[in-house]
Tab-separated table of C-alpha atoms and ligand atoms in Angstrom:
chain	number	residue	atom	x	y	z
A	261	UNK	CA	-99.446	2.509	-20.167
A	262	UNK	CA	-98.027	0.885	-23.093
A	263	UNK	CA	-98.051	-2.747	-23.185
A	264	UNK	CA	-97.304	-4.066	-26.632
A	265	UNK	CA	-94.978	-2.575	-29.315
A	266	UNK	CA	-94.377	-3.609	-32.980
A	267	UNK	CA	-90.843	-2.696	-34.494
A	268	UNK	CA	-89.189	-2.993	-38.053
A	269	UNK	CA	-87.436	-6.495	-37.030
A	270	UNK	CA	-84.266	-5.048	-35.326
A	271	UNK	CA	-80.309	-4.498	-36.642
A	272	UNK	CA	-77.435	-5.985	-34.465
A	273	UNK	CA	-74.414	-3.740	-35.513
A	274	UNK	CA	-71.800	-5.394	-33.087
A	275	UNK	CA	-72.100	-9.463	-32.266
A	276	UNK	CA	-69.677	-12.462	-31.914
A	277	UNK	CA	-70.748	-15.579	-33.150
A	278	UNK	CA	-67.416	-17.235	-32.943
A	279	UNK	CA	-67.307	-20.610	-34.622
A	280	UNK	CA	-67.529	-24.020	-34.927
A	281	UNK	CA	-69.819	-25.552	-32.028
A	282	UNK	CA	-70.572	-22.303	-30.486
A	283	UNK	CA	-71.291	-20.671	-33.399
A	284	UNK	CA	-74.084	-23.545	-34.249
A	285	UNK	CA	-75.454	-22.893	-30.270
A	286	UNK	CA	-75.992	-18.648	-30.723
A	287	UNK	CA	-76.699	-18.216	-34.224
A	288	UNK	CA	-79.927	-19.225	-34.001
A	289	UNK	CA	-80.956	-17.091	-31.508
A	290	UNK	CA	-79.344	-14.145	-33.211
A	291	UNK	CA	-80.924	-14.935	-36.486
A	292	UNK	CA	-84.445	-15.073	-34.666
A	293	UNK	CA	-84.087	-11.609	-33.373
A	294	UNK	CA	-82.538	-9.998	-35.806
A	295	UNK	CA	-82.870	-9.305	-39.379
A	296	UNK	CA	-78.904	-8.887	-39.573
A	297	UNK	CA	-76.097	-8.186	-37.531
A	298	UNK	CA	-72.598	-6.999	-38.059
A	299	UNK	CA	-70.364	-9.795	-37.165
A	300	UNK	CA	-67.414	-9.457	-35.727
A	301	UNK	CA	-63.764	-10.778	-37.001
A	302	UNK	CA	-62.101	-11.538	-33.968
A	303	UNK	CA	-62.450	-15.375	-34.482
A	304	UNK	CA	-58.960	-17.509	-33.902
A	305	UNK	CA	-57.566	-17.112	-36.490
A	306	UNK	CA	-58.909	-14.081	-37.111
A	307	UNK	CA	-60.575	-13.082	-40.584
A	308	UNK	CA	-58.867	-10.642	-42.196
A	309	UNK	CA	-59.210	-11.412	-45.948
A	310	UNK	CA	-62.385	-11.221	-48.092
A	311	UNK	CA	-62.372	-15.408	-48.895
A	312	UNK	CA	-61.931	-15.671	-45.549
A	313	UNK	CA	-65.307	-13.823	-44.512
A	314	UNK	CA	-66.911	-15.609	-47.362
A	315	UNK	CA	-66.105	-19.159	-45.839
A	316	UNK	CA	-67.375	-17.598	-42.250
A	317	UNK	CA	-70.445	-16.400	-43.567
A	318	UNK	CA	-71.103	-19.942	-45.027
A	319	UNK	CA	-70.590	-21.294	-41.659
A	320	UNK	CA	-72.902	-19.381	-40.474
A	321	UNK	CA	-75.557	-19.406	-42.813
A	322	UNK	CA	-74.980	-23.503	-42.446
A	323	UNK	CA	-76.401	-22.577	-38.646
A	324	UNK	CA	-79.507	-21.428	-39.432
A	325	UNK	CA	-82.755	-23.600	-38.902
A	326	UNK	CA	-84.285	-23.201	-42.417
A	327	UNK	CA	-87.326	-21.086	-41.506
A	328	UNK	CA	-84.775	-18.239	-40.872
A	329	UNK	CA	-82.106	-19.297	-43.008
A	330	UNK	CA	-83.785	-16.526	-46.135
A	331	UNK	CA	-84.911	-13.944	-43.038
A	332	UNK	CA	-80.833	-13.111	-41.566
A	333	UNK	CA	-78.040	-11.764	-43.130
A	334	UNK	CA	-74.943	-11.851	-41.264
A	335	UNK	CA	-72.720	-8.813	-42.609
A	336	UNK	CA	-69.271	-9.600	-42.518
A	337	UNK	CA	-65.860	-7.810	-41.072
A	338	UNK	CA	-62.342	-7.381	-41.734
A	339	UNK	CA	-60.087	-7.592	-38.371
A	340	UNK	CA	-57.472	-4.762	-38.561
A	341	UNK	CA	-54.442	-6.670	-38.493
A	342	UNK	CA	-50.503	-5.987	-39.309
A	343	UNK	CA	-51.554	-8.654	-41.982
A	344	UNK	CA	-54.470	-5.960	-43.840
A	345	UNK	CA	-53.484	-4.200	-46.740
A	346	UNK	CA	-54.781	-2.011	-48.688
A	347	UNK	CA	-55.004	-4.348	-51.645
A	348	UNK	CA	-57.766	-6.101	-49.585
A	349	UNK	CA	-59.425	-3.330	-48.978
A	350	UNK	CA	-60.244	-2.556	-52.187
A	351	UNK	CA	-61.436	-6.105	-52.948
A	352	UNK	CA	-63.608	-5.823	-49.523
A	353	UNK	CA	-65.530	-3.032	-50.949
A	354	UNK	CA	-68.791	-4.368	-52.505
A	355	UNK	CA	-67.847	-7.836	-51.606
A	356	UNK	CA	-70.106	-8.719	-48.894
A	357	UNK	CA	-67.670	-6.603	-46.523
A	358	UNK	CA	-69.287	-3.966	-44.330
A	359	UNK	CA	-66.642	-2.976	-41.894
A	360	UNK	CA	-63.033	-3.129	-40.574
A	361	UNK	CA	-62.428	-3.859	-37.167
A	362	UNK	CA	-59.862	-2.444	-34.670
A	363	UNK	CA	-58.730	-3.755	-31.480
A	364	UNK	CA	-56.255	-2.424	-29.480
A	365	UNK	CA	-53.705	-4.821	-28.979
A	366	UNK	CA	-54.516	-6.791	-25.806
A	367	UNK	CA	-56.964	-4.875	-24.378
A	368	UNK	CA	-60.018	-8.049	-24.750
A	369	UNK	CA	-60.602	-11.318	-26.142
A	370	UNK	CA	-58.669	-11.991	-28.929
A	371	UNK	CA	-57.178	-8.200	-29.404
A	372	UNK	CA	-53.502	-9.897	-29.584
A	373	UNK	CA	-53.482	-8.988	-33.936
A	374	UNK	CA	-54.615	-5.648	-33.234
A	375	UNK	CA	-52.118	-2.469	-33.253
A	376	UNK	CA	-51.378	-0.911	-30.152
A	377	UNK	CA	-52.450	2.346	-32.094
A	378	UNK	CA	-54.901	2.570	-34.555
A	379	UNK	CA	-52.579	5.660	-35.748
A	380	UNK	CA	-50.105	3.198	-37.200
A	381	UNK	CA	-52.324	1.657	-40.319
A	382	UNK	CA	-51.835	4.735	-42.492
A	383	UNK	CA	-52.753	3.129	-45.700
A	384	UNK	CA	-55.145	0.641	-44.978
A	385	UNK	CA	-57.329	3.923	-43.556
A	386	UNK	CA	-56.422	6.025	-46.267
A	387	UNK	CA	-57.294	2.967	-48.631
A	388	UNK	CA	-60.734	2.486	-46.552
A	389	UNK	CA	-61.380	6.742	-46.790
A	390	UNK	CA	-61.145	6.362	-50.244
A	391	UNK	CA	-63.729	3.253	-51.033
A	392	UNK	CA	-66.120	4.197	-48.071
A	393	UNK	CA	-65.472	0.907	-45.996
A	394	UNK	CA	-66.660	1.996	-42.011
A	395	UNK	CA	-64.214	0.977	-39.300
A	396	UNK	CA	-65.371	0.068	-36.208
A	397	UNK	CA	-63.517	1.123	-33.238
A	398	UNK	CA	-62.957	-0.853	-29.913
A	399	UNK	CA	-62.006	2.802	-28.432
A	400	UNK	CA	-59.534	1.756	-25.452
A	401	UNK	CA	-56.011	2.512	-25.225
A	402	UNK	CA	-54.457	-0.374	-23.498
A	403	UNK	CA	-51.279	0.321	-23.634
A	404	UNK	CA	-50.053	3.841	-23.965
A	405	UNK	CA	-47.090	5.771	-26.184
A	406	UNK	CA	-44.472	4.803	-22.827
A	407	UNK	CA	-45.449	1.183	-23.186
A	408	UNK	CA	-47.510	2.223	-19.549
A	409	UNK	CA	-50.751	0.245	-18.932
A	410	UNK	CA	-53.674	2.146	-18.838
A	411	UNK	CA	-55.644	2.136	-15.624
A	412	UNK	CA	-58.708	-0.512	-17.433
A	413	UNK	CA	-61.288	1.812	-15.969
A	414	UNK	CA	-59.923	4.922	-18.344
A	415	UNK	CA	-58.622	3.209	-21.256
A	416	UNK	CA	-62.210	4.519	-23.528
A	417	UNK	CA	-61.495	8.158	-22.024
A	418	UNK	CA	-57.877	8.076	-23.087
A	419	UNK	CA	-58.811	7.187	-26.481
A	420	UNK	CA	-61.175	10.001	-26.949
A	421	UNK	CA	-59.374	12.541	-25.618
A	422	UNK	CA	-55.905	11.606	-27.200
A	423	UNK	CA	-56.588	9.552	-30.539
A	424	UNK	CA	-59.907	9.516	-31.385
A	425	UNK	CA	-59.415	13.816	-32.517
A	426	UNK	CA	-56.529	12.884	-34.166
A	427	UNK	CA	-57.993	10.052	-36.643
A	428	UNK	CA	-60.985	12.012	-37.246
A	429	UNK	CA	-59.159	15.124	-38.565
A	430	UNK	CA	-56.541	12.955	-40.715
A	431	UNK	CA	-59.368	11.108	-42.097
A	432	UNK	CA	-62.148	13.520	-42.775
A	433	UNK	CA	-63.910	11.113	-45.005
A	434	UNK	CA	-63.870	8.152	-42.903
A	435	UNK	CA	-66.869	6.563	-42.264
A	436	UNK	CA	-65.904	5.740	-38.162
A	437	UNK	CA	-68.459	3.761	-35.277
A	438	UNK	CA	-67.357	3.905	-32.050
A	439	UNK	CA	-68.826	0.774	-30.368
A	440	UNK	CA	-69.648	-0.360	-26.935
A	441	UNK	CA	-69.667	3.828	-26.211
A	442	UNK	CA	-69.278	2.810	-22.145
A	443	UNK	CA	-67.992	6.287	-20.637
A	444	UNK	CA	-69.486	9.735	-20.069
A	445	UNK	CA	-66.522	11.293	-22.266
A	446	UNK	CA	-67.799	8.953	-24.950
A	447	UNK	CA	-71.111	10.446	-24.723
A	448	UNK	CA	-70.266	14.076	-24.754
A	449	UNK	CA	-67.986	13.264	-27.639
A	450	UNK	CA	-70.531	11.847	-29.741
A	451	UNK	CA	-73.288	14.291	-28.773
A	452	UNK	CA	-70.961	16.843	-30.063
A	453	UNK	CA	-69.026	15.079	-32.868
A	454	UNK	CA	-71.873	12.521	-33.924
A	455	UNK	CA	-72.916	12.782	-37.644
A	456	UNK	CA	-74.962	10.768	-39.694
A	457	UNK	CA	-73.057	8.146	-42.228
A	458	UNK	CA	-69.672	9.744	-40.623
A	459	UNK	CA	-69.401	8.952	-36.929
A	460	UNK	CA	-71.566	7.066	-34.900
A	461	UNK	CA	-71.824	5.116	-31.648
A	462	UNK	CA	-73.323	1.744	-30.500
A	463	UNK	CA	-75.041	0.876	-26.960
A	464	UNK	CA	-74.752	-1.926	-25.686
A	465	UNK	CA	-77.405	-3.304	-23.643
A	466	UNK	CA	-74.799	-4.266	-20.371
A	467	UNK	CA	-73.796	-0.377	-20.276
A	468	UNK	CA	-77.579	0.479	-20.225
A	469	UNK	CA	-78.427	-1.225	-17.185
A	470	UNK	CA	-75.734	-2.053	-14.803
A	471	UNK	CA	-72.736	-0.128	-12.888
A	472	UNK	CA	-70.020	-1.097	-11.829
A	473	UNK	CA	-70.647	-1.788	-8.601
A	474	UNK	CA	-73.083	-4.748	-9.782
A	475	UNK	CA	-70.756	-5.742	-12.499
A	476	UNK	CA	-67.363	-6.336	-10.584
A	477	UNK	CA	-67.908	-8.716	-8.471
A	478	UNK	CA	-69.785	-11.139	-11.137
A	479	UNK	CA	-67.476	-13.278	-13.856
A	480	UNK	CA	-70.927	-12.724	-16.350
A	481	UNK	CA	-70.827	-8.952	-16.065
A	482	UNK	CA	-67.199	-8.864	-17.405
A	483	UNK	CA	-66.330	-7.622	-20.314
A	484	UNK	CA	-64.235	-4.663	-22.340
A	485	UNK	CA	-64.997	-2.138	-22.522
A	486	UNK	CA	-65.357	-2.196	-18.744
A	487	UNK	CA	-68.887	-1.479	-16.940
A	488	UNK	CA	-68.297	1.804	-14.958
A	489	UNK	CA	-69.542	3.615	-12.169
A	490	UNK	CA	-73.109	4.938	-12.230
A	491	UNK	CA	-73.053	8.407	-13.576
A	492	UNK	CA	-71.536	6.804	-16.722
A	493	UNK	CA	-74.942	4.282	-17.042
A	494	UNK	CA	-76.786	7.185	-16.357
A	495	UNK	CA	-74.889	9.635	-19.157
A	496	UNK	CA	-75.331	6.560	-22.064
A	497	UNK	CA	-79.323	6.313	-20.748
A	498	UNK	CA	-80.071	10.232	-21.173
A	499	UNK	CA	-78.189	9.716	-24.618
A	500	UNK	CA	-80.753	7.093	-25.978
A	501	UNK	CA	-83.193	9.209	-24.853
A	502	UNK	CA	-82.238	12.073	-26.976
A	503	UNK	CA	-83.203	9.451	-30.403
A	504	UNK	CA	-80.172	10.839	-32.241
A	505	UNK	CA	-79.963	9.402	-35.542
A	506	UNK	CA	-76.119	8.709	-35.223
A	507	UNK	CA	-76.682	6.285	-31.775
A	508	UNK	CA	-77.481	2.687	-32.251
A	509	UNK	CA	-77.992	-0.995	-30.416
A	510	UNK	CA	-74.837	-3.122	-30.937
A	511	UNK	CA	-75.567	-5.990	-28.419
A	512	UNK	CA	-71.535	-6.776	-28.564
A	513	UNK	CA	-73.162	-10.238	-27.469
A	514	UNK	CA	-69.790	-12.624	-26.721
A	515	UNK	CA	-70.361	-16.178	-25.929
A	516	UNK	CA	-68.001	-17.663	-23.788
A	517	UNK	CA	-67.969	-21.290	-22.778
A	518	UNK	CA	-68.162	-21.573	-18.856
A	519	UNK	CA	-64.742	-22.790	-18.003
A	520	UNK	CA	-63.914	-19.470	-19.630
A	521	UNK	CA	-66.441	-17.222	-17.522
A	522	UNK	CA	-65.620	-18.977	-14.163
A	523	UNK	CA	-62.100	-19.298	-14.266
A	524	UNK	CA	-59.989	-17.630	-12.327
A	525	UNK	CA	-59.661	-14.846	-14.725
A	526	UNK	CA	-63.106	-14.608	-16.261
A	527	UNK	CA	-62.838	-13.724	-19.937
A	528	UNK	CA	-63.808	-10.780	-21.535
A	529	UNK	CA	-67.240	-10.745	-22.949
A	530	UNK	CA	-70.713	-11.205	-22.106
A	531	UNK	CA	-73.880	-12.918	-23.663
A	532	UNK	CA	-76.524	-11.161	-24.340
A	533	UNK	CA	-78.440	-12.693	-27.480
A	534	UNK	CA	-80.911	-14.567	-26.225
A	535	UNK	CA	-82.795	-11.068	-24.230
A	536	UNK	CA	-81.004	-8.147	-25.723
A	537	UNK	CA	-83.963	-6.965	-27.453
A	538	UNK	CA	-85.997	-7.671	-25.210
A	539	UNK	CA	-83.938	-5.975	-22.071
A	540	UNK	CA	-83.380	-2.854	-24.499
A	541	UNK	CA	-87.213	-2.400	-24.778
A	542	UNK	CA	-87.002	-2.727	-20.920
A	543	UNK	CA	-84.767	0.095	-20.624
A	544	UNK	CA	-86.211	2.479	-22.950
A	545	UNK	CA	-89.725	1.635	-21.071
A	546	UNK	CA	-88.484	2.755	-17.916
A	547	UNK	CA	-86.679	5.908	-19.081
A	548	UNK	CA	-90.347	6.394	-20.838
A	549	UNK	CA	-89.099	6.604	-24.230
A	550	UNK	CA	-90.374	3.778	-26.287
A	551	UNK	CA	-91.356	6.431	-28.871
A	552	UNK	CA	-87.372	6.260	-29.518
A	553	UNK	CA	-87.313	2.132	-29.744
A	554	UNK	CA	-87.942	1.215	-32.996
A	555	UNK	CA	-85.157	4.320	-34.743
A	556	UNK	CA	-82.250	3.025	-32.029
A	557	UNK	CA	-82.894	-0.735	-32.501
A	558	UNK	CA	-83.735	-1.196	-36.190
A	559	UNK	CA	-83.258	1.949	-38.123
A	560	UNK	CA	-80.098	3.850	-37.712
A	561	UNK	CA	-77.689	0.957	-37.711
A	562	UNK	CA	-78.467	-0.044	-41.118
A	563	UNK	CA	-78.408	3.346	-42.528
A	564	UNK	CA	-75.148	3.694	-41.591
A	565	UNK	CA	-73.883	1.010	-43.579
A	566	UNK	CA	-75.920	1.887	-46.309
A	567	UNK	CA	-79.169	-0.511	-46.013
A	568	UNK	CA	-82.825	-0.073	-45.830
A	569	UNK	CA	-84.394	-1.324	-42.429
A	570	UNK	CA	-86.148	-4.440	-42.373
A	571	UNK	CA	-88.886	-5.234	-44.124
A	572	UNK	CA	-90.039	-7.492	-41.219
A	573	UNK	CA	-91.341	-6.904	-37.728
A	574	UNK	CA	-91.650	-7.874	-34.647
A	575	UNK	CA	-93.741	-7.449	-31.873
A	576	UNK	CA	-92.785	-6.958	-28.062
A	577	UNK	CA	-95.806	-7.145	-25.280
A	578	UNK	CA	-95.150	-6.332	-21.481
A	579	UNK	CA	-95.134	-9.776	-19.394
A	580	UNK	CA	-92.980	-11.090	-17.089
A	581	UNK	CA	-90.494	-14.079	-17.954
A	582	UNK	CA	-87.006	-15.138	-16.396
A	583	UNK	CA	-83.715	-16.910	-18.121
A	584	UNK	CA	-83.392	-20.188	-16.111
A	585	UNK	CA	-81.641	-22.119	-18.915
A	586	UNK	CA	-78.359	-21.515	-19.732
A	587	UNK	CA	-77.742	-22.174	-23.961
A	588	UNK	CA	-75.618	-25.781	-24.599
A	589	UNK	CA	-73.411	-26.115	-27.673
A	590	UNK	CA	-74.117	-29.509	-29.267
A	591	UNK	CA	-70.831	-30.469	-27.097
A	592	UNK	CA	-72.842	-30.056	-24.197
A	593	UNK	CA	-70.614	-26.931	-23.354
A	594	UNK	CA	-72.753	-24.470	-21.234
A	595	UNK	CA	-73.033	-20.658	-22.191
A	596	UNK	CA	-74.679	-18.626	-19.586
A	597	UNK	CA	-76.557	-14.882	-20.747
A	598	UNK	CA	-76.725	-12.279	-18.477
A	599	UNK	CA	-80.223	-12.240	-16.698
A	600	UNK	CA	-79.925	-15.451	-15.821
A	601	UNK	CA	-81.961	-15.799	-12.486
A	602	UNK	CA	-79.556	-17.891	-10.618
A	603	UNK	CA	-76.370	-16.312	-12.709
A	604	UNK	CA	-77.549	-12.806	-12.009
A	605	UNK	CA	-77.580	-9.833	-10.022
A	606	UNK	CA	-80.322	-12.453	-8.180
A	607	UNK	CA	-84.171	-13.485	-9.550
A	608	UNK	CA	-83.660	-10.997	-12.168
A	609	UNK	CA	-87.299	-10.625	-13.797
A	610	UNK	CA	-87.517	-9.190	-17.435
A	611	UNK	CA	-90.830	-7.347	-18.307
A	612	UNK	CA	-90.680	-7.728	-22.047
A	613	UNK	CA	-91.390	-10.454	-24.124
A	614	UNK	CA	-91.410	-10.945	-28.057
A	615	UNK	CA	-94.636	-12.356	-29.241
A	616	UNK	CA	-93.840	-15.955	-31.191
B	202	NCD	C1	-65.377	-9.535	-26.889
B	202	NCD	C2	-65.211	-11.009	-27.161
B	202	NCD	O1	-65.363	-11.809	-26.236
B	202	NCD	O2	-64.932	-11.358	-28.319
B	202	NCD	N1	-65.353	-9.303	-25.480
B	202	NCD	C3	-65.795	-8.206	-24.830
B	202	NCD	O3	-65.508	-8.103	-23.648
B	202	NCD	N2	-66.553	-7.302	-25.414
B	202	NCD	C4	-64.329	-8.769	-27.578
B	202	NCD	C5	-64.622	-7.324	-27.620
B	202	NCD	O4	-65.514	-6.894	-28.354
B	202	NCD	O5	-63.979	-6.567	-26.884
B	203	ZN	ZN1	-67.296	-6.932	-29.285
């Protein structure tokens, strides 16, 4: 049995750190963990120039206790607005940009900027082809061509099947990640499609380990795209397990503040920073593939965009601990991560631990 694992410190290719107070409350833990993460632009407002990611990776920087402050580099994103043009693309490239970001519009927490079909930004995608810029693809259709709503549980599948073909062949350049992959059609897509520094996918850690039976009854466990019934957990699992280079962690960690999550409608979103890595090590454990850790978690997201791995490591041993705080914003605003043992599916144990 293995007990203890070291890693290259691991990549987070999909987080939100909003901003102000809860930014200061979850940076931290991010920066701990990781050794960067791509962060996401769907602040209000959201970013969507280059001087605007500049200020919001100051602001975050400005979060991080000064031990880690020279260890994490937040990579910054574009949100794919009616606002983008291709001018700014062009000035993103080799600015500190990594990425574009769609949302469809209104399919999740701040998706209200987004197009209703990616289709529709021509240029900017053309302009992004041409410099190499990656765009990062919430993969729902939300609303279809007939102005229909999408039954939430098929929105991924819908994109797959009838736009994700049609971008991919109009932009054969296009460097393209499909994120939160949360589907079984996702899977075969990108076990057929998936190339190396062309099109990739991220895993989250939610749509590794629960189904949608334990997910939709329980404010924490929502979140786009939607956690779905247990053959679809149990497609994205055998996919890790295959250690493609193309298939990454992306935590999409998404603090909410708890009069958000236990409202009557719960937003979108769940947090996952503060035991994503260790809860991914947990999963790979079980499906006895640890082998395949350290390529998933901190090696083939930053290839994709072009970096070397950390330099760093970090180094997991098999022990029991439970979540029984939930993080507080300096506003003494409560943020509650999954695996919380009251919060949770119930006295939810992790087995991993990173070694301080
Ligand atoms: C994200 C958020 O809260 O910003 N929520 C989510 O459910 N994943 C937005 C997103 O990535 O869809
Ligand atoms: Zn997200």
């Amino acid at each position: 049995m293995i007990d203890t694992i070291t890693l290259k410190k691991p990549f987070d290719a999909h987080v939100h750190l909003r901003r102000g107070a809860m930014l200061r409350a979850v940076t931290p833990i991010t920066a701990e963990k990781f050794s960067r993460a791509i962060v996401m632009p769907n602040t209000d407002p959201p970013i969507e120039t280059v001087e605007q990611a500049a200020e919001y990776k100051k602001e975050i920087l400005a979060a991080i206790p000064r031990g880690d402050a020279s260890r994490f580099e937040p990579l910054m994103t574009l949100y794919l607005t009616k606002n983008l043009t291709p001018a700014e693309i062009e000035k993103a490239a080799g600015s500190g940009v990594y990425g574009v970001k769609y949302y469809p519009w209104g399919a999740t927490t701040n998706s209200q900027w987004g197009y209703q079909n990616i289709l529709e930004a021509k240029d900017v995608l053309k302009k992004m082809e041409g410099v190499g810029l990656p765009l990062l693809l919430h993969g729902e259709v939300h609303v279809d061509e007939r102005n229909e709503e999408v039954d939430p549980y098929r929105g991924e599948q819908t994109f797959i099947k009838g736009i994700l073909p049609e971008l991919l062949t109009s932009y054969p350049k296009l460097k393209v990640s499909l994120e939160h992959a949360s589907s079984a059609e996702a899977v075969d897509f990108i076990e057929k499609n998936g190339k190396e520094g062309r099109l990739v996918a991220t895993i989250t850690v939610h749509h590794l380990l629960y189904d949608r039976g334990d997910a939709e009854p329980r404010p924490l466990l929502r979140v786009k795209p939607l956690i779905k019934e247990r053959s679809n957990r149990d497609k994205i699992r055998a996919l890790v397990k295959k250690g493609l280079p193309f298939v990454s962690a992306g935590s999409d960690s998404a603090p909410h503040p708890e009069s958000k999550k236990f409202a009557t409608t719960a937003a979108f979103g769940i947090f996952s920073a503060p035991v994503a890595v260790e809860l991914y090590t947990q999963v790979f454990d079980e499906l006895g593939c640890l082998d395949k850790l350290e390529n998933f978690l901190s090696v083939n997201g930053p290839r994709f965009f072009g970096l070397e791995p950390s330099s760093e490591t970090i180094t997991l041993v098999k022990k029991d601990w439970q979540v029984t705080e939930p993080v507080v914003t300096d506003e003494g605003v409560k943020v509650w991560p999954i695996y919380h043992k009251d919060m949770g599916l119930g006295n939810e144990t992790i087995h991993w631990q990173i070694k301080k």
